[in-house]
């Protein structure tokens, strides 16, 4: 027998050891094996327990029916109350709000904002785009820190839900013990009822018919009333057993809901959040690479433009220098023009000299005339 079976058997024995909630009484009677009875569905061990319980149902004890199975029903009531308290305390609504908060935080940083935009001016690209990326990175880091705090809360809830499921498993096992115990109580009651109807009551009727005593007749009536009350008591126990039957799927439903939340939380912590962080990190890396590529492109373009301009300048300078090297120190045309200018200058000089000479001769004549005229006037004055 496994450790679990031992514990289950021990718990079951505890529920069966005091069927009347008071002192046990023994009343040994026979047993009748009848097919299709609950008793026949029990294991050999539980059948023996049912027979022991049947022996304790004493028709002479008026309170035996009232107290029969009350111990198990009382424990079942306590169990149902504790399960209700557990369900009330186990409020999973906050987990839903935390998961919604997580989704909002994940949506705050939109990767579409990191898509490339057309930028024409180099300063604008290195200025505003750089600032935009820094703002995006700052916002991502802030949101990432908030998500990390949410992850801690979710992890705590995950641990709490796992513990709850372990506790609910214990509750489920305890519920099964109640179910098995009630089956044994019911089987014992049914066997006892069968014994009353097939053995005790017929014997008492025969005795009353033979004796004709009113007391014997009363004893028959009392036994029939006892059988009827036992039947009602067994019915009550069947209702209690139905509660345990309904509790089992309810417990499993709570466990399944808890497990679904645990898996959802685990998926969020281990999959959604890391994936989101990876995608944002990749997007930021790619856009930085794109900006670096744009910068390199601008540098390359500037270098090419500079090389092209320098080559054009070199071509111009080289051509002009070559032309100057092929020219003489003085161009022929310049010499011709200089020669013409010189000849013209000489001719003009000769002309000017001739005219000057003639003007001087004329002036000399005029001076001589003026001198003669002056002498004449002076002579006349004397």
Short mmCIF file of C-alpha atoms in Angstrom, two decimals:
data_model
loop_
_atom_site.label_atom_id
_atom_site.label_comp_id
_atom_site.label_asym_id
_atom_site.label_seq_id
_atom_site.Cartn_x
_atom_site.Cartn_y
_atom_site.Cartn_z
CA UNK A 1 0.00 0.00 0.00
CA UNK A 2 1.39 3.41 -1.01
CA UNK A 3 1.87 6.28 1.43
CA UNK A 4 -1.05 8.12 -0.17
CA UNK A 5 -3.32 5.07 0.20
CA UNK A 6 -2.26 4.71 3.82
CA UNK A 7 -3.16 8.34 4.53
CA UNK A 8 -6.46 7.95 2.69
CA UNK A 9 -7.27 4.79 4.61
CA UNK A 10 -6.35 6.47 7.88
CA UNK A 11 -8.62 9.45 7.10
CA UNK A 12 -11.43 7.12 6.08
CA UNK A 13 -11.08 5.07 9.26
CA UNK A 14 -11.32 8.28 11.27
CA UNK A 15 -14.63 9.09 9.61
CA UNK A 16 -15.96 5.59 10.23
CA UNK A 17 -14.78 4.93 13.75
CA UNK A 18 -17.62 6.88 15.35
CA UNK A 19 -20.70 6.60 13.11
CA UNK A 20 -23.12 7.97 15.70
CA UNK A 21 -21.06 10.86 17.03
CA UNK A 22 -21.24 9.24 20.50
CA UNK A 23 -20.48 5.90 22.10
CA UNK A 24 -20.57 2.88 19.78
CA UNK A 25 -23.07 0.11 20.34
CA UNK A 26 -22.82 -3.38 18.85
CA UNK A 27 -25.71 -5.51 17.61
CA UNK A 28 -24.62 -8.55 15.65
CA UNK A 29 -26.93 -9.70 12.89
CA UNK A 30 -26.55 -11.76 9.76
CA UNK A 31 -25.87 -10.46 6.24
CA UNK A 32 -27.51 -11.14 2.91
CA UNK A 33 -25.65 -10.77 -0.38
CA UNK A 34 -27.95 -9.19 -2.93
CA UNK A 35 -26.79 -8.20 -6.47
CA UNK A 36 -26.93 -4.61 -7.73
CA UNK A 37 -26.47 -3.19 -4.29
CA UNK A 38 -24.09 -0.38 -3.43
CA UNK A 39 -22.54 -2.81 -0.97
CA UNK A 40 -21.57 -5.12 -3.85
CA UNK A 41 -19.64 -2.30 -5.59
CA UNK A 42 -17.38 -1.73 -2.60
CA UNK A 43 -13.94 -3.25 -2.22
CA UNK A 44 -13.54 -6.21 0.12
CA UNK A 45 -11.96 -3.97 2.73
CA UNK A 46 -14.78 -1.42 2.58
CA UNK A 47 -17.39 -4.18 2.60
CA UNK A 48 -15.97 -5.35 5.91
CA UNK A 49 -16.15 -1.79 7.22
CA UNK A 50 -19.76 -1.52 6.07
CA UNK A 51 -20.64 -4.75 7.85
CA UNK A 52 -19.02 -3.46 11.04
CA UNK A 53 -21.10 -0.29 10.77
CA UNK A 54 -24.24 -2.30 10.13
CA UNK A 55 -23.68 -4.20 13.35
CA UNK A 56 -23.60 -0.90 15.24
CA UNK A 57 -27.04 0.20 13.99
CA UNK A 58 -29.11 -0.86 17.00
CA UNK A 59 -32.92 -0.78 16.63
CA UNK A 60 -33.21 -0.68 20.39
CA UNK A 61 -31.27 2.61 20.51
CA UNK A 62 -33.84 5.29 19.60
CA UNK A 63 -31.16 7.89 18.81
CA UNK A 64 -29.04 5.60 16.66
CA UNK A 65 -30.76 6.61 13.41
CA UNK A 66 -30.66 10.30 14.21
CA UNK A 67 -26.93 10.17 15.00
CA UNK A 68 -25.96 7.71 12.26
CA UNK A 69 -23.38 9.29 9.91
CA UNK A 70 -23.53 12.69 11.61
CA UNK A 71 -19.78 12.66 12.19
CA UNK A 72 -19.04 12.39 8.46
CA UNK A 73 -21.75 14.94 7.62
CA UNK A 74 -20.34 17.35 10.18
CA UNK A 75 -16.85 17.00 8.70
CA UNK A 76 -18.33 17.45 5.22
CA UNK A 77 -20.04 20.65 6.38
CA UNK A 78 -16.77 21.97 7.79
CA UNK A 79 -15.01 20.99 4.59
CA UNK A 80 -17.60 22.74 2.39
CA UNK A 81 -17.34 25.87 4.55
CA UNK A 82 -13.55 25.92 4.32
CA UNK A 83 -13.69 25.44 0.55
CA UNK A 84 -16.14 28.34 0.26
CA UNK A 85 -13.81 30.57 2.29
CA UNK A 86 -10.92 29.53 0.10
CA UNK A 87 -12.83 30.39 -3.08
CA UNK A 88 -13.85 33.75 -1.63
CA UNK A 89 -10.29 34.59 -0.63
CA UNK A 90 -8.86 33.35 -3.90
CA UNK A 91 -9.81 36.42 -5.91
CA UNK A 92 -8.20 36.18 -9.34
CA UNK A 93 -9.68 39.46 -10.56
CA UNK A 94 -6.53 41.37 -9.68
CA UNK A 95 -4.49 39.02 -11.85
CA UNK A 96 -6.68 39.96 -14.80
CA UNK A 97 -6.16 43.67 -14.16
CA UNK A 98 -2.41 43.14 -13.87
CA UNK A 99 -2.35 41.27 -17.18
CA UNK A 100 -4.36 44.10 -18.77
CA UNK A 101 -1.87 46.61 -17.32
CA UNK A 102 0.94 44.50 -18.80
CA UNK A 103 -0.65 44.64 -22.26
CA UNK A 104 -1.05 48.42 -22.02
CA UNK A 105 2.62 48.77 -21.08
CA UNK A 106 3.64 46.53 -23.98
CA UNK A 107 1.63 48.72 -26.36
CA UNK A 108 3.11 52.00 -25.07
CA UNK A 109 6.25 51.59 -27.16
CA UNK A 110 5.10 51.09 -30.74
CA UNK A 111 7.80 49.58 -33.01
CA UNK A 112 6.12 51.37 -35.97
CA UNK A 113 7.51 54.60 -34.52
CA UNK A 114 10.97 53.26 -35.33
CA UNK A 115 10.26 52.97 -39.07
CA UNK A 116 12.65 55.00 -41.30
CA UNK A 117 11.51 58.43 -42.45
CA UNK A 118 12.84 60.51 -45.35
CA UNK A 119 15.36 63.04 -44.12
CA UNK A 120 17.09 65.39 -46.53
CA UNK A 121 19.44 67.54 -44.51
CA UNK A 122 22.47 66.03 -42.77
CA UNK A 123 22.17 68.23 -39.69
CA UNK A 124 18.49 67.40 -39.36
CA UNK A 125 19.23 63.72 -39.62
CA UNK A 126 21.93 63.82 -36.94
CA UNK A 127 19.93 66.24 -34.81
CA UNK A 128 16.23 65.54 -34.64
CA UNK A 129 16.44 61.84 -35.49
CA UNK A 130 19.10 61.32 -32.86
CA UNK A 131 16.94 63.13 -30.30
CA UNK A 132 13.93 61.06 -31.35
CA UNK A 133 15.82 57.81 -30.85
CA UNK A 134 17.12 58.95 -27.47
CA UNK A 135 13.58 59.83 -26.40
CA UNK A 136 12.35 56.47 -27.66
CA UNK A 137 15.12 54.65 -25.82
CA UNK A 138 14.38 56.58 -22.62
CA UNK A 139 10.67 55.80 -22.86
CA UNK A 140 11.41 52.13 -23.58
CA UNK A 141 13.72 51.89 -20.56
CA UNK A 142 11.05 53.47 -18.34
CA UNK A 143 8.36 51.14 -19.67
CA UNK A 144 10.74 48.18 -19.37
CA UNK A 145 11.28 48.95 -15.68
CA UNK A 146 7.51 49.11 -15.12
CA UNK A 147 7.07 45.80 -16.93
CA UNK A 148 9.75 44.23 -14.74
CA UNK A 149 7.80 45.30 -11.65
CA UNK A 150 4.64 43.80 -13.14
CA UNK A 151 6.58 40.60 -13.83
CA UNK A 152 7.52 40.36 -10.15
CA UNK A 153 3.85 40.73 -9.16
CA UNK A 154 2.80 38.10 -11.69
CA UNK A 155 5.50 35.73 -10.48
CA UNK A 156 4.25 36.13 -6.91
CA UNK A 157 0.70 35.38 -8.05
CA UNK A 158 1.97 32.39 -9.97
CA UNK A 159 3.56 31.00 -6.81
CA UNK A 160 0.39 31.70 -4.82
CA UNK A 161 -1.79 29.97 -7.43
CA UNK A 162 0.53 26.96 -7.48
CA UNK A 163 0.28 26.70 -3.69
CA UNK A 164 -3.50 27.05 -3.94
CA UNK A 165 -3.62 24.16 -6.39
CA UNK A 166 -1.55 22.02 -4.03
CA UNK A 167 -3.99 22.89 -1.23
CA UNK A 168 -6.96 22.17 -3.48
CA UNK A 169 -5.46 18.79 -4.31
CA UNK A 170 -5.46 18.02 -0.60
CA UNK A 171 -9.06 19.23 -0.46
CA UNK A 172 -9.90 16.99 -3.43
CA UNK A 173 -8.35 13.98 -1.71
CA UNK A 174 -10.24 14.83 1.50
CA UNK A 175 -13.47 15.12 -0.49
CA UNK A 176 -12.84 11.66 -1.91
CA UNK A 177 -12.42 10.33 1.62
CA UNK A 178 -15.82 11.80 2.54
CA UNK A 179 -17.31 10.27 -0.60
CA UNK A 180 -15.90 6.83 0.23
CA UNK A 181 -16.98 7.13 3.87
CA UNK A 182 -20.52 8.12 2.92
CA UNK A 183 -20.69 5.22 0.47
CA UNK A 184 -19.81 2.86 3.30
CA UNK A 185 -22.39 4.49 5.60
CA UNK A 186 -25.03 4.24 2.88
CA UNK A 187 -24.10 0.64 2.04
CA UNK A 188 -24.21 -0.31 5.72
CA UNK A 189 -27.63 1.35 6.08
CA UNK A 190 -29.00 -0.38 3.01
CA UNK A 191 -27.71 -3.76 4.19
CA UNK A 192 -29.24 -3.10 7.59
CA UNK A 193 -32.56 -2.09 6.00
CA UNK A 194 -32.49 -5.26 3.92
CA UNK A 195 -31.77 -7.30 7.04
CA UNK A 196 -34.70 -5.65 8.82
CA UNK A 197 -37.11 -6.31 5.95
CA UNK A 198 -36.02 -9.85 5.20
CA UNK A 199 -35.15 -11.18 8.64
CA UNK A 200 -35.96 -9.16 11.74
CA UNK A 201 -39.41 -7.83 10.82
CA UNK A 202 -40.67 -11.19 9.41
CA UNK A 203 -39.43 -12.97 12.55
CA UNK A 204 -41.16 -10.42 14.79
CA UNK A 205 -44.38 -10.71 12.77
CA UNK A 206 -44.32 -14.47 13.10
CA UNK A 207 -43.71 -14.14 16.81
CA UNK A 208 -46.63 -11.68 17.22
CA UNK A 209 -48.96 -13.89 15.21
CA UNK A 210 -48.09 -16.87 17.35
CA UNK A 211 -48.32 -15.08 20.68
CA UNK A 212 -51.18 -12.73 19.84
CA UNK A 213 -49.59 -10.33 22.33
CA UNK A 214 -50.19 -6.61 21.81
CA UNK A 215 -46.65 -5.90 22.96
CA UNK A 216 -45.27 -8.20 20.26
CA UNK A 217 -47.40 -6.38 17.70
CA UNK A 218 -46.05 -3.06 19.00
CA UNK A 219 -42.55 -4.41 18.67
CA UNK A 220 -43.25 -5.24 15.00
CA UNK A 221 -44.56 -1.71 14.45
CA UNK A 222 -41.55 -0.19 16.20
CA UNK A 223 -39.20 -2.20 14.01
CA UNK A 224 -41.04 -1.12 10.87
CA UNK A 225 -40.85 2.52 11.98
CA UNK A 226 -37.15 2.05 12.68
CA UNK A 227 -36.68 0.62 9.17
CA UNK A 228 -38.55 3.60 7.69
CA UNK A 229 -36.45 6.10 9.62
CA UNK A 230 -33.31 4.25 8.58
CA UNK A 231 -34.41 4.51 4.96
CA UNK A 232 -34.87 8.26 5.33
CA UNK A 233 -31.52 8.57 7.06
CA UNK A 234 -29.81 6.69 4.21
CA UNK A 235 -31.54 9.06 1.80
CA UNK A 236 -30.10 12.04 3.71
CA UNK A 237 -26.65 10.47 3.50
CA UNK A 238 -27.12 10.04 -0.25
CA UNK A 239 -27.83 13.76 -0.50
CA UNK A 240 -24.64 14.47 1.40
CA UNK A 241 -22.78 12.12 -0.92
CA UNK A 242 -24.19 14.09 -3.84
CA UNK A 243 -22.54 17.19 -2.39
CA UNK A 244 -19.16 15.45 -2.48
CA UNK A 245 -19.90 14.30 -6.04
CA UNK A 246 -20.57 17.90 -7.09
CA UNK A 247 -17.59 19.23 -5.15
CA UNK A 248 -15.10 17.09 -7.07
CA UNK A 249 -15.63 18.75 -10.50
CA UNK A 250 -15.92 22.13 -8.80
CA UNK A 251 -12.53 21.66 -7.19
CA UNK A 252 -11.09 20.49 -10.49
CA UNK A 253 -12.63 23.52 -12.23
CA UNK A 254 -10.95 25.87 -9.76
CA UNK A 255 -7.68 23.99 -10.18
CA UNK A 256 -7.94 24.15 -13.97
CA UNK A 257 -8.68 27.88 -13.83
CA UNK A 258 -5.71 28.41 -11.52
CA UNK A 259 -3.51 26.31 -13.79
CA UNK A 260 -4.66 28.27 -16.85
CA UNK A 261 -3.73 31.50 -15.04
CA UNK A 262 -0.37 30.02 -14.04
CA UNK A 263 0.33 29.07 -17.66
CA UNK A 264 -0.82 32.49 -18.86
CA UNK A 265 1.42 34.20 -16.33
CA UNK A 266 4.32 31.92 -17.22
CA UNK A 267 3.76 32.64 -20.91
CA UNK A 268 3.78 36.38 -20.18
CA UNK A 269 6.92 36.21 -18.02
CA UNK A 270 8.92 33.73 -20.10
CA UNK A 271 7.66 34.45 -23.62
CA UNK A 272 5.75 37.69 -24.22
CA UNK A 273 7.92 40.05 -22.17
CA UNK A 274 11.33 38.72 -23.37
CA UNK A 275 10.05 38.63 -26.97
CA UNK A 276 8.85 42.22 -26.67
CA UNK A 277 12.18 43.33 -25.24
CA UNK A 278 14.11 41.48 -27.94
CA UNK A 279 12.04 42.99 -30.74
CA UNK A 280 12.41 46.52 -29.36
CA UNK A 281 16.16 46.01 -28.90
CA UNK A 282 16.44 44.69 -32.46
CA UNK A 283 14.40 47.60 -33.82
CA UNK A 284 16.57 50.13 -31.97
CA UNK A 285 19.73 48.41 -33.18
CA UNK A 286 18.52 48.39 -36.78
CA UNK A 287 17.57 52.05 -36.76
CA UNK A 288 20.96 52.95 -35.25
CA UNK A 289 22.61 50.91 -37.99
CA UNK A 290 20.50 52.74 -40.56
CA UNK A 291 21.51 56.12 -39.15
CA UNK A 292 25.16 55.06 -39.14
CA UNK A 293 24.77 53.92 -42.73
CA UNK A 294 23.22 57.28 -43.67
CA UNK A 295 26.09 59.08 -41.99
CA UNK A 296 28.63 56.92 -43.81
CA UNK A 297 26.76 57.55 -47.04
CA UNK A 298 26.97 61.30 -46.48
CA UNK A 299 30.68 61.06 -45.70
CA UNK A 300 31.26 59.01 -48.83
CA UNK A 301 29.22 61.44 -50.91
CA UNK A 302 31.13 64.42 -49.52
CA UNK A 303 34.44 62.66 -50.21
CA UNK A 304 33.40 61.83 -53.76
CA UNK A 305 32.26 65.40 -54.36
CA UNK A 306 35.56 66.72 -53.01
CA UNK A 307 37.56 64.33 -55.17
CA UNK A 308 35.54 65.27 -58.24
CA UNK A 309 36.00 69.00 -57.65
CA UNK A 310 39.71 68.55 -57.01
CA UNK A 311 40.08 66.50 -60.17
CA UNK A 312 38.29 69.17 -62.21
CA UNK A 313 40.51 71.89 -60.68
CA UNK A 314 43.59 69.79 -61.36
CA UNK A 315 42.48 69.31 -64.95
CA UNK A 316 41.96 73.07 -65.41
CA UNK A 317 45.26 73.98 -63.79
CA UNK A 318 47.19 71.37 -65.74
CA UNK A 319 45.68 72.50 -69.04
CA UNK A 320 46.33 76.15 -68.38
CA UNK A 321 49.87 75.45 -67.24
CA UNK A 322 50.58 73.35 -70.33
CA UNK A 323 49.28 76.12 -72.56
CA UNK A 324 51.43 78.70 -70.81
CA UNK A 325 54.45 76.46 -71.11
CA UNK A 326 53.97 76.19 -74.86
CA UNK A 327 53.79 79.98 -75.26
CA UNK A 328 56.91 82.14 -75.70
CA UNK A 329 57.93 84.77 -73.24
CA UNK A 330 56.41 87.44 -75.54
CA UNK A 331 53.78 86.70 -78.12
CA UNK A 332 54.44 87.64 -81.77
CA UNK A 333 51.23 89.53 -81.81
CA UNK A 334 52.42 91.49 -78.81
CA UNK A 335 55.73 92.27 -80.58
CA UNK A 336 53.87 93.33 -83.71
CA UNK A 337 51.59 95.58 -81.75
CA UNK A 338 54.57 96.92 -79.80
CA UNK A 339 56.42 97.52 -83.09
CA UNK A 340 53.47 99.35 -84.54
CA UNK A 341 53.08 101.40 -81.40
CA UNK A 342 56.79 102.23 -81.44
CA UNK A 343 56.77 103.29 -85.09
CA UNK A 344 53.68 105.38 -84.54
CA UNK A 345 55.34 106.95 -81.52
CA UNK A 346 58.49 107.78 -83.52
CA UNK A 347 56.49 109.23 -86.39
CA UNK A 348 54.41 111.30 -83.98
CA UNK A 349 57.60 112.39 -82.21
CA UNK A 350 59.21 113.50 -85.48
CA UNK A 351 56.06 115.35 -86.44
CA UNK A 352 55.89 117.01 -83.03
CA UNK A 353 59.62 117.93 -83.25
CA UNK A 354 59.16 119.38 -86.75
CA UNK A 355 56.16 121.37 -85.67
CA UNK A 356 58.01 122.51 -82.57
CA UNK A 357 61.01 123.55 -84.58
CA UNK A 358 58.81 125.56 -86.96
CA UNK A 359 57.02 127.15 -84.02
CA UNK A 360 60.36 128.07 -82.45
CA UNK A 361 61.55 129.71 -85.72
CA UNK A 362 58.31 131.55 -85.89
CA UNK A 363 58.64 132.57 -82.26
CA UNK A 364 62.22 133.74 -82.86
CA UNK A 365 61.02 135.88 -85.74
CA UNK A 366 58.30 137.28 -83.59
CA UNK A 367 60.78 138.00 -80.78
CA UNK A 368 63.18 139.73 -83.18
CA UNK A 369 60.34 141.85 -84.54
CA UNK A 370 59.26 142.71 -81.03
CA UNK A 371 62.84 143.57 -80.11
CA UNK A 372 63.26 145.82 -83.20
CA UNK A 373 59.95 147.44 -82.51
CA UNK A 374 61.01 148.06 -78.92
CA UNK A 375 64.33 149.61 -79.99
CA UNK A 376 62.57 151.86 -82.42
CA UNK A 377 60.20 153.11 -79.83
CA UNK A 378 63.03 153.71 -77.40
CA UNK A 379 64.95 155.64 -79.96
CA UNK A 380 61.94 157.74 -80.73
CA UNK A 381 61.59 158.49 -77.06
CA UNK A 382 65.10 159.93 -76.81
#
